[in-house]
mmCIF file of C-alpha atoms in Angstrom:
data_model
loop_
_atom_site.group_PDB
_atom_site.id
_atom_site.type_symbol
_atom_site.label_atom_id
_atom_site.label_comp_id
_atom_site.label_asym_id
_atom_site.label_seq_id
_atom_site.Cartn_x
_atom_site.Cartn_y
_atom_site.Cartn_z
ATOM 1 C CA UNK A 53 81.196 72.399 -4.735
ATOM 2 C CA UNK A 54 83.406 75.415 -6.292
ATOM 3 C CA UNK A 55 86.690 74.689 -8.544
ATOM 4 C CA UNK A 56 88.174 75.854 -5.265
ATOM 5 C CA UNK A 57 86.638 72.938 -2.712
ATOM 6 C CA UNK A 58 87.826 70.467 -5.978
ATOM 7 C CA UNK A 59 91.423 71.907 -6.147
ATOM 8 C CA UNK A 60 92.306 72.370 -2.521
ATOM 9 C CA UNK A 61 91.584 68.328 -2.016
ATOM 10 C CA UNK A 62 93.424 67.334 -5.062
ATOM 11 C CA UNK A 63 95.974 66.352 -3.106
ATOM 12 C CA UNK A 64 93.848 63.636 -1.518
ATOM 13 C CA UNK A 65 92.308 62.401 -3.994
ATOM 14 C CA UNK A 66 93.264 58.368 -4.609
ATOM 15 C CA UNK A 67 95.699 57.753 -7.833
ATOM 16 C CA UNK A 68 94.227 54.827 -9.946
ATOM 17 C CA UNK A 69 96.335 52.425 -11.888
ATOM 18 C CA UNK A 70 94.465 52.567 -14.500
ATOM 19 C CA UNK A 71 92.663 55.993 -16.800
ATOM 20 C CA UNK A 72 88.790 56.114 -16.491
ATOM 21 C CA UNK A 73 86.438 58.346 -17.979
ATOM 22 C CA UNK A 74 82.912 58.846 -16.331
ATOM 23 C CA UNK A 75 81.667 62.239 -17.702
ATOM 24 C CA UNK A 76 82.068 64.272 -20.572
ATOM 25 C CA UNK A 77 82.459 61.258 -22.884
ATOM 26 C CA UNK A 78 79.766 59.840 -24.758
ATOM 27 C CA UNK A 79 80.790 56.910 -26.311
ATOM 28 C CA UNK A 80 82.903 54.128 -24.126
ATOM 29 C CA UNK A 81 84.987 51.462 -26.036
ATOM 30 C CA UNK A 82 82.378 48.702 -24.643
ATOM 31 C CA UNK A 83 79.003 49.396 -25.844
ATOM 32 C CA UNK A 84 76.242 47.318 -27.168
ATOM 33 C CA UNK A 85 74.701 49.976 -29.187
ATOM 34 C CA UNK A 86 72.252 53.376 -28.261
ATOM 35 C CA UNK A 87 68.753 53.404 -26.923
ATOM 36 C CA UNK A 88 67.467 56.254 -27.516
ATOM 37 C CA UNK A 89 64.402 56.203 -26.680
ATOM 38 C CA UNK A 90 65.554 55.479 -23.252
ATOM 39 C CA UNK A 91 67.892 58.616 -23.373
ATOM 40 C CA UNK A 92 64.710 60.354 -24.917
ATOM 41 C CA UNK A 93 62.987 59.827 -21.716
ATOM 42 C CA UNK A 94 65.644 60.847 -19.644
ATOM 43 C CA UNK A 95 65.786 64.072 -21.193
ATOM 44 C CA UNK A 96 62.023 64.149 -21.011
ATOM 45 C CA UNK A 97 62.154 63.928 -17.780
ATOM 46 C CA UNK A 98 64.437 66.977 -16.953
ATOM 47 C CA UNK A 99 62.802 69.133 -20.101
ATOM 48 C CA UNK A 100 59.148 68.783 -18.329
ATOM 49 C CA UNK A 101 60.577 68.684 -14.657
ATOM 50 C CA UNK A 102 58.347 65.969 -14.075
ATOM 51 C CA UNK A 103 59.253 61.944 -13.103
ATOM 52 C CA UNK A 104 57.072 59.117 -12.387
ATOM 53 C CA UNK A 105 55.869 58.542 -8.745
ATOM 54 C CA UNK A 106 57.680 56.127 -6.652
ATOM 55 C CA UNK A 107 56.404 52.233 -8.101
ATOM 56 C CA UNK A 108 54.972 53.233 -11.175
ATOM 57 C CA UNK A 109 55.674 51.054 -14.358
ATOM 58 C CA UNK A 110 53.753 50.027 -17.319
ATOM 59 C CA UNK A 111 52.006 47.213 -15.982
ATOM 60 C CA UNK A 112 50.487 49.298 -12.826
ATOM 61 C CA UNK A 113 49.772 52.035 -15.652
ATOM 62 C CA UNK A 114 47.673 49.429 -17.872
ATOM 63 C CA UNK A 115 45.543 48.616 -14.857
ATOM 64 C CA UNK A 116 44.536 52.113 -13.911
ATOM 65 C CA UNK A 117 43.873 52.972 -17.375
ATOM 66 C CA UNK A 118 40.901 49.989 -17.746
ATOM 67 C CA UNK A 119 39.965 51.523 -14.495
ATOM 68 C CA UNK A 120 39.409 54.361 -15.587
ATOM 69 C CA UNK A 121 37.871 53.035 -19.239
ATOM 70 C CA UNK A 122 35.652 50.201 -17.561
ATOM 71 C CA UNK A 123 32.600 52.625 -17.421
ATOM 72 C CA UNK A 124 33.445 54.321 -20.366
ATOM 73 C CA UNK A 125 33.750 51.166 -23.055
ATOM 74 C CA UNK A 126 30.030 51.047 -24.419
ATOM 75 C CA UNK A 127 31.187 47.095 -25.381
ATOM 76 C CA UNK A 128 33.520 45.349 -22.613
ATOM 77 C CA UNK A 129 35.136 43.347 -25.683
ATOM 78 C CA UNK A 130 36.958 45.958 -27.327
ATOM 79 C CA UNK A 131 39.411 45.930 -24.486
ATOM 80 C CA UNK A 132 42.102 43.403 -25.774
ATOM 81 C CA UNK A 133 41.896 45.085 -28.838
ATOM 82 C CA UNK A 134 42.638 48.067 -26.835
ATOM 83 C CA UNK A 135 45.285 45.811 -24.929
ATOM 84 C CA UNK A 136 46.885 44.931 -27.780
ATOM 85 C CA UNK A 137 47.164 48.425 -29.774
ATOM 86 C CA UNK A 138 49.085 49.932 -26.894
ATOM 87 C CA UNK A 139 50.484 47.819 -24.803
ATOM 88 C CA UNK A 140 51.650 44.544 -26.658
ATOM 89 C CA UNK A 141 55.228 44.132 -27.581
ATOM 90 C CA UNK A 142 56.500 46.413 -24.476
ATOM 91 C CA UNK A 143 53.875 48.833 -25.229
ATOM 92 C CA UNK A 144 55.446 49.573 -28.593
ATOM 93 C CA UNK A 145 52.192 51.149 -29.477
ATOM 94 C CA UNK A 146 52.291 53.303 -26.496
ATOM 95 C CA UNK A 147 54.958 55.217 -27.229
ATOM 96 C CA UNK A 148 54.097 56.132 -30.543
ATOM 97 C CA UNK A 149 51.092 58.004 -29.051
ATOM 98 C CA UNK A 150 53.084 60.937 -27.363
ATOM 99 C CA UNK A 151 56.620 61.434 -26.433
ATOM 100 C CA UNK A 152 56.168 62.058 -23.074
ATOM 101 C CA UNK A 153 55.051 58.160 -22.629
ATOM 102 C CA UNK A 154 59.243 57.965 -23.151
ATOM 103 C CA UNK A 155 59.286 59.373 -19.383
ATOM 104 C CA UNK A 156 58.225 55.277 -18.561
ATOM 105 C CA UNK A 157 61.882 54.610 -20.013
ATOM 106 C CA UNK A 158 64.019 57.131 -18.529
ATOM 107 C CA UNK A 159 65.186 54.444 -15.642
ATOM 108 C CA UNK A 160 66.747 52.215 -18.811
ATOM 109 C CA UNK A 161 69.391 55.076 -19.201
ATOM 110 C CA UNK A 162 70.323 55.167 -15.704
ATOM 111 C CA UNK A 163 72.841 52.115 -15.841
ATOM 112 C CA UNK A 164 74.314 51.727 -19.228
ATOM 113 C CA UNK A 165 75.744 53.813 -21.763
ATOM 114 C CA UNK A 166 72.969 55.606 -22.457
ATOM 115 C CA UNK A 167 73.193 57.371 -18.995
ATOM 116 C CA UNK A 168 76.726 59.092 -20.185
ATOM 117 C CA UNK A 169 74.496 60.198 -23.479
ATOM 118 C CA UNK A 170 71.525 61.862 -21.373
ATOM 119 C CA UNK A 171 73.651 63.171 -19.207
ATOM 120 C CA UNK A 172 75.352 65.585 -21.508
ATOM 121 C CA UNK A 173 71.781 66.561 -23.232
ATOM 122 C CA UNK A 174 70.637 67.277 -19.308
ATOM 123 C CA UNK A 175 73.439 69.573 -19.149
ATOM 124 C CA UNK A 176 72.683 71.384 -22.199
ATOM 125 C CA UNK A 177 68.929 72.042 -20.932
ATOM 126 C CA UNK A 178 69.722 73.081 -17.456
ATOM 127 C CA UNK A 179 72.322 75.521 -18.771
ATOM 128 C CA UNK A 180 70.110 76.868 -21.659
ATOM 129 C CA UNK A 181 67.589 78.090 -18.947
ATOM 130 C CA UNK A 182 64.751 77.208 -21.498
ATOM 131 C CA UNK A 183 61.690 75.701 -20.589
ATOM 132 C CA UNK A 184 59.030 73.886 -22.244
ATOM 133 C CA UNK A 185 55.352 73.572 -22.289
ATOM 134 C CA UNK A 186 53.026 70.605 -22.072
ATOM 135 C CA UNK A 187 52.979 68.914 -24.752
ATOM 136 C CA UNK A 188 49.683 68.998 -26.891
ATOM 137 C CA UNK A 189 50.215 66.384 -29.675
ATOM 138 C CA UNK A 190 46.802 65.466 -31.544
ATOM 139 C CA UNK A 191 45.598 62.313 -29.965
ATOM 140 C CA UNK A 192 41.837 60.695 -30.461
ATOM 141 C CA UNK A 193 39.494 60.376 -27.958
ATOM 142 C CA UNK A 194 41.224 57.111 -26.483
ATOM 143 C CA UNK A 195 44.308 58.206 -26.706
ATOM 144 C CA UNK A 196 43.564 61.152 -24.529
ATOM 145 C CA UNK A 197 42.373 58.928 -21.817
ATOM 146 C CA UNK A 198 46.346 57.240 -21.961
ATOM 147 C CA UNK A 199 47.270 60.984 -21.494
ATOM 148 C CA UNK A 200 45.539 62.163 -18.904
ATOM 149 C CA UNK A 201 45.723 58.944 -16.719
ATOM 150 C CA UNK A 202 49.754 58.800 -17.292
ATOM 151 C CA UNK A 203 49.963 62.666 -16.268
ATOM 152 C CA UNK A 204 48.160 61.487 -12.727
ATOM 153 C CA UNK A 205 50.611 59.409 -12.233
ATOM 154 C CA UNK A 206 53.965 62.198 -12.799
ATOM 155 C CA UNK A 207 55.441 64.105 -9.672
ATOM 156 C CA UNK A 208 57.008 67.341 -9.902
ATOM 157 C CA UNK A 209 60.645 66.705 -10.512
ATOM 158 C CA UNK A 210 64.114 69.567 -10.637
ATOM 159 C CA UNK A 211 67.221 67.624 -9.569
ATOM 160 C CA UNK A 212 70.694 69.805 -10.609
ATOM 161 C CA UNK A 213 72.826 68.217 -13.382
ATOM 162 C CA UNK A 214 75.447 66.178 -12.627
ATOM 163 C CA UNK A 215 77.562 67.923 -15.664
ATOM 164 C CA UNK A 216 78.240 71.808 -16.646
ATOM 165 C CA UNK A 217 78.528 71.997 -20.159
ATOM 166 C CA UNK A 218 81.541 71.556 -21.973
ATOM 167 C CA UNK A 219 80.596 72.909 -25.059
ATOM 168 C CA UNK A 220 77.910 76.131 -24.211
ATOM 169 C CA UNK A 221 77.181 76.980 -27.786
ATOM 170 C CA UNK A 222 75.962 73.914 -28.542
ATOM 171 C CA UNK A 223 73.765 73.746 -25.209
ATOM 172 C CA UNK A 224 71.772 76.476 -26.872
ATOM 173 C CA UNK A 225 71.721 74.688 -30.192
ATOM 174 C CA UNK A 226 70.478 71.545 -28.878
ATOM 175 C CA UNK A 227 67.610 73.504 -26.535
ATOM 176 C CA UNK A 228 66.275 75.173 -29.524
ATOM 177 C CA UNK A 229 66.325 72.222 -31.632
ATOM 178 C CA UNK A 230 64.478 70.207 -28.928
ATOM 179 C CA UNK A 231 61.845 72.993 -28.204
ATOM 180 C CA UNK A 232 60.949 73.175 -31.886
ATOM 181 C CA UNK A 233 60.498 69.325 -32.165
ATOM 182 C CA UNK A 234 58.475 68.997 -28.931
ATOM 183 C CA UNK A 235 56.176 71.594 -30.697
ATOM 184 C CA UNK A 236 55.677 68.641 -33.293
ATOM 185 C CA UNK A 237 55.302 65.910 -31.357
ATOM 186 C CA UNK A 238 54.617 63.493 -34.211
ATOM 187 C CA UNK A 239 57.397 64.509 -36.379
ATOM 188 C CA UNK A 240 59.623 64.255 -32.965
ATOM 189 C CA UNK A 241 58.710 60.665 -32.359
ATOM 190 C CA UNK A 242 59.475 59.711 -36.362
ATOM 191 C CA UNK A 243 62.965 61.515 -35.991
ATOM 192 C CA UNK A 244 64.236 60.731 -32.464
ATOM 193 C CA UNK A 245 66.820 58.666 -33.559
ATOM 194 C CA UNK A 246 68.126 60.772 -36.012
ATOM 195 C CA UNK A 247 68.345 64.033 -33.846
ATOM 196 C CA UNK A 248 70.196 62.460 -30.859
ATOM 197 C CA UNK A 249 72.466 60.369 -33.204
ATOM 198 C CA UNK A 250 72.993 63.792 -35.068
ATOM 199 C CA UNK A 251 73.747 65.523 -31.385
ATOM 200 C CA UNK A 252 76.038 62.825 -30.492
ATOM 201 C CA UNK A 253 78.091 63.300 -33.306
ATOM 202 C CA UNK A 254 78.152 66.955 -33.401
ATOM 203 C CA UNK A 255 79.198 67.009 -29.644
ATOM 204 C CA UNK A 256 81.770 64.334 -30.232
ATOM 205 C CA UNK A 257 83.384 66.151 -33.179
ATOM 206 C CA UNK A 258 83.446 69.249 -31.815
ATOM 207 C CA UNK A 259 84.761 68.290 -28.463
ATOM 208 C CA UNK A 260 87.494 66.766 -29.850
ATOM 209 C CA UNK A 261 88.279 69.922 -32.042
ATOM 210 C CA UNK A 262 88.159 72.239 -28.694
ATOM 211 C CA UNK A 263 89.477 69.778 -26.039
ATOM 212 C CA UNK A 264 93.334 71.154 -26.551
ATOM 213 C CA UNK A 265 92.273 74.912 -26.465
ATOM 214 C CA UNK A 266 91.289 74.407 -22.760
ATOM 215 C CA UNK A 267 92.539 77.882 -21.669
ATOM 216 C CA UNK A 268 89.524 79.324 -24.306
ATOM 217 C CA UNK A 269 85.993 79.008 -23.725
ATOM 218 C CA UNK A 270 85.042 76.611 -26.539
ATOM 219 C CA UNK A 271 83.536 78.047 -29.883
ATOM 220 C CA UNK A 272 81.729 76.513 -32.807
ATOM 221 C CA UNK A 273 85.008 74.878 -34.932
ATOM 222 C CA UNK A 274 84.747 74.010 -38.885
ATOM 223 C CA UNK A 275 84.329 70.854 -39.665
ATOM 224 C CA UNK A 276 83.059 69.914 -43.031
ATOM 225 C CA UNK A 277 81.108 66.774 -44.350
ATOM 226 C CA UNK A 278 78.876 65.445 -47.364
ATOM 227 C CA UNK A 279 76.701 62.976 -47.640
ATOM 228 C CA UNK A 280 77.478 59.406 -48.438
ATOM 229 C CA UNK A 281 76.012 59.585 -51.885
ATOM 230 C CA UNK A 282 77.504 62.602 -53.159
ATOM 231 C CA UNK A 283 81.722 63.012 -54.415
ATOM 232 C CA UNK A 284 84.072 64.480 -53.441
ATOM 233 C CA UNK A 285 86.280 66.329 -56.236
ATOM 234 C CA UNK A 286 89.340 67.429 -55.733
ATOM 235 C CA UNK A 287 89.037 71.205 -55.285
ATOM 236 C CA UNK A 288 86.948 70.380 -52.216
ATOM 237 C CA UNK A 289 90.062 69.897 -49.884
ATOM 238 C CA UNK A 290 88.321 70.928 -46.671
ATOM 239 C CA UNK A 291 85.820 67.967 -47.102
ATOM 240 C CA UNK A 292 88.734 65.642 -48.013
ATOM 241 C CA UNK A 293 91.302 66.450 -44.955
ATOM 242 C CA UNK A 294 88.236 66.801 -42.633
ATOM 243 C CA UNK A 295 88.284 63.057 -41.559
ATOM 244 C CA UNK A 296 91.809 62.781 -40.957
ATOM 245 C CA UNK A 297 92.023 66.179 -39.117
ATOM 246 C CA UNK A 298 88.836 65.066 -36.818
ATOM 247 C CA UNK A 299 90.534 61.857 -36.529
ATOM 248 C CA UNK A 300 94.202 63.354 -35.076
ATOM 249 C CA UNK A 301 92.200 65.170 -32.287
ATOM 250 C CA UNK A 302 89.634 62.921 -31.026
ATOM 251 C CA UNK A 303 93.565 60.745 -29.885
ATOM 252 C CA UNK A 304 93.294 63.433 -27.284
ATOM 253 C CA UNK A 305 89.804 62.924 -25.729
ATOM 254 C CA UNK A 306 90.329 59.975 -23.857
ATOM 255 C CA UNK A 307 94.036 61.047 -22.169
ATOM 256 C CA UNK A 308 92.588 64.841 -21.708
ATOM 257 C CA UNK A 309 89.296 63.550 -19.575
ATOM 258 C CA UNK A 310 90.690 61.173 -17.746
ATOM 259 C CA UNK A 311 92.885 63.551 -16.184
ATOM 260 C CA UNK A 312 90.278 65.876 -15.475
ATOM 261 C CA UNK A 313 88.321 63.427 -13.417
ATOM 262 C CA UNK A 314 90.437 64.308 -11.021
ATOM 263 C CA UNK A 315 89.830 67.585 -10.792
ATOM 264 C CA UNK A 316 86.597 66.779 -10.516
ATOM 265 C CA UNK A 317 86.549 65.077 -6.880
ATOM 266 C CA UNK A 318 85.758 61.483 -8.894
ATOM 267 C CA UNK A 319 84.680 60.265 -5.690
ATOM 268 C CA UNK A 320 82.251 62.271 -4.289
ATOM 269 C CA UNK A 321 79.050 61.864 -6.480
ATOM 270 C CA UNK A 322 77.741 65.400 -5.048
ATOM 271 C CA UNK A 323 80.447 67.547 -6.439
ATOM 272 C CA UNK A 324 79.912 69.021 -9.906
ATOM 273 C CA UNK A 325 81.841 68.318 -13.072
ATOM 274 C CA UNK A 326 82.978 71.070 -14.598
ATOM 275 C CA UNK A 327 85.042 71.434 -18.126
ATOM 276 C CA UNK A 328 88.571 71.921 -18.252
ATOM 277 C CA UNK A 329 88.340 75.592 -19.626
ATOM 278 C CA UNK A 330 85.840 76.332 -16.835
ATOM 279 C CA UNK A 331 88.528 75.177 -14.319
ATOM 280 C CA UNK A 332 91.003 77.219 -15.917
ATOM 281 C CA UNK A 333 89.170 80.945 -16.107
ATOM 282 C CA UNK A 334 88.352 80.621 -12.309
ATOM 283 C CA UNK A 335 91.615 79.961 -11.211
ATOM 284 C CA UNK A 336 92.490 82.748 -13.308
ATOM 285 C CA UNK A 337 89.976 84.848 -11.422
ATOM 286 C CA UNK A 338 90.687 83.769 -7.814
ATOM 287 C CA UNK A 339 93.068 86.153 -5.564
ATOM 288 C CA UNK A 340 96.704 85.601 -5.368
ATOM 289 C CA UNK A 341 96.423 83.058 -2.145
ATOM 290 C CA UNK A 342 94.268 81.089 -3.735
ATOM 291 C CA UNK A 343 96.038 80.678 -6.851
ATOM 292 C CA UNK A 344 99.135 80.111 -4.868
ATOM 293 C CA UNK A 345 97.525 77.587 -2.528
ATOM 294 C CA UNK A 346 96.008 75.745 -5.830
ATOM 295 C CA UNK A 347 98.983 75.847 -7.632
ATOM 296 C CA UNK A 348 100.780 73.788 -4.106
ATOM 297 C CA UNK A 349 97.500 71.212 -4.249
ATOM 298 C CA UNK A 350 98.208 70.411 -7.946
ATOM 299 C CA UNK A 351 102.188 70.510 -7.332
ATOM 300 C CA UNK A 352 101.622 67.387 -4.597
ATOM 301 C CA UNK A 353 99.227 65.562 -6.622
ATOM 302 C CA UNK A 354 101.387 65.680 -9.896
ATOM 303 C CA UNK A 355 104.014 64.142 -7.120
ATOM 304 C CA UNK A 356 102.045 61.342 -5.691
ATOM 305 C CA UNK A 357 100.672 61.033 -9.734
ATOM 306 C CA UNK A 358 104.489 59.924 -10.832
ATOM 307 C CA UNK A 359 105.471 57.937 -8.204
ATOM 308 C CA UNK A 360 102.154 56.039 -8.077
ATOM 309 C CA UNK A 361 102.619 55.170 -11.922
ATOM 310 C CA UNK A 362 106.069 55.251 -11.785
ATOM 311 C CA UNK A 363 107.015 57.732 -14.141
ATOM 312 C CA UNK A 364 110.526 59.988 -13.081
ATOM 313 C CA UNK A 365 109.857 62.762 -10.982
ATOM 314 C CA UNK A 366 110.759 66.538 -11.977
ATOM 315 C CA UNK A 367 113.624 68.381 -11.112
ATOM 316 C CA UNK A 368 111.797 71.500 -10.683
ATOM 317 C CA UNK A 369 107.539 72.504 -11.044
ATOM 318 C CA UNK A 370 106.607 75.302 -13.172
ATOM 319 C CA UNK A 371 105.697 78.358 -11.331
ATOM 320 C CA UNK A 372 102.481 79.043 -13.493
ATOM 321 C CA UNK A 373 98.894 77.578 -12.954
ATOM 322 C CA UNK A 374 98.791 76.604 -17.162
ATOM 323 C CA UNK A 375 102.065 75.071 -16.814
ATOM 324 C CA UNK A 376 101.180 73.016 -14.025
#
């Protein structure tokens, strides 16, 4: 779907009585807290364009690995000790062995808040154009057996992202950050937490300090910080306004997004969301018809908008596509 096949059925899209946010966002005022390991595997997934085949879970993957061990084990009764290194307490010990075990967790990110985290890292990757080789962590000989029976069990996987990018600097960031840590698969696994928590910040922040400058493509905006144990003197009066400043613009997030959800066909699952800015510089590209034509589509919508939430209607549209 082009900004053109989104715009041009504006006009039919259904007014809600109520704002909604689906993409972009990724916090939501509900949430029960991050997993993210789960949104580690969902990223996982997309960085090594591989999934797990249709019916695969942990407890079908236990089984195939004694399978594969039972002529292997010199003495049958190491195997609960086996059991119970790596696959006790949801497998706990499993996924400390390699990150791509996380891949067995991706579908715990698919319905929950998580999703609307991965989805915004998936972005990033599939926009950076980067790719990333198999991972070769330092496992022991058993270990390696977990490996190579979980990769027998991965199909080849390259779905398009729901999402384009709203911030494209930081795609690039976020690839080159991931790449390095997947090179260091240990040090990965004892920092996951900290890297997408880190991410999710720095994406939140910033979007909120580009979301009003939607006729620019976004760029990387100050924002200064200091750790929790340090002070803050008073000549530092960057650090000190910082909160407040990043506080004043995030108001705008919610009100911002929700409108463009609309301009997004919310409807139709297939059609790509794009960013505001994105919206705006290919309108500004399109011939005079088509601007013309747009400008009508977003003229009856605004219309239909008003009366549907009963707000006045104008006197009198603007003539421009930014005014609109």
């Amino acid at each position: 779907m082009s900004v053109s096949d989104n715009l041009l059925v504006l006009d039919e899209q259904e007014v809600q009585n109520k704002n909604f946010v689906n993409h972009f966002l990724p916090f939501r005022s509900q949430s029960s807290g991050l997993d993210f390991e789960a949104i580690a595997g969902n990223i996982l997934t997309v960085a090594f364009q591989k999934r797990l085949e249709k019916g695969s879970t942990l407890e079908s993957f236990k089984s195939s690995v004694f399978e594969r061990l039972q002529y292997k084990l010199t003495d049958q009764e190491i195997r609960p000790l086996i059991e119970k290194m790596y696959f006790d307490d949801n497998a706990v010990g499993l996924f400390k062995v390699s990150p791509e075990f996380l891949v067995f967790k991706s579908a715990q990110a698919e319905a929950s808040t998580n999703k609307h985290v991965a989805q915004i890292f998936i972005g990033f990757l599939h926009d950076s154009g980067r790719t990333f080789p198999k991972l070769s962590n330092e496992v022991n000989f058993l270990e390696q057996e977990l490996v190579e029976a979980f990769q027998q069990r991965l199909a080849d996987c390259n779905e398009d992202p729901v999402e384009s990018p709203y911030l494209p600097f930081m795609a690039e960031l976020f690839a080159q950050d991931l790449g390095f840590l997947l090179e260091h698969p240990g040090y990965f696994l004892e920092n996951l937490r900290a890297f997408f928590s880190l991410y999710t910040f720095l994406y939140s922040s910033q979007l909120a300090l580009n979301i009003n400058g939607w006729s620019e493509k976004p760029v990387s905006k100050p924002l200064f910080f200091i750790l929790d144990t340090e002070k803050a003197s008073l000549e530092r009066n960057q650090v000190r306004k910082a909160f407040r400043h990043l506080r004043v613009k995030a108001f705008d997030l919610f009100p911002v997004l929700s409108m463009l959800e609309y301009l997004n066909q919310p409807k139709d699952k297939k059609a790509k969301k794009l960013p505001l800015w994105k919206i705006f510089q290919d309108i500004n590209g399109m011939d005079a018809l088509h601007i013309n034509n747009v400008n009508g589509s977003l003229i009856r919508f605004c219309e239909r908008y008003r009366e549907k939430r009963k707000l006045p209607p104008f006197e009198e549209y603007p003539q421009t596509t930014k005014e609109l």
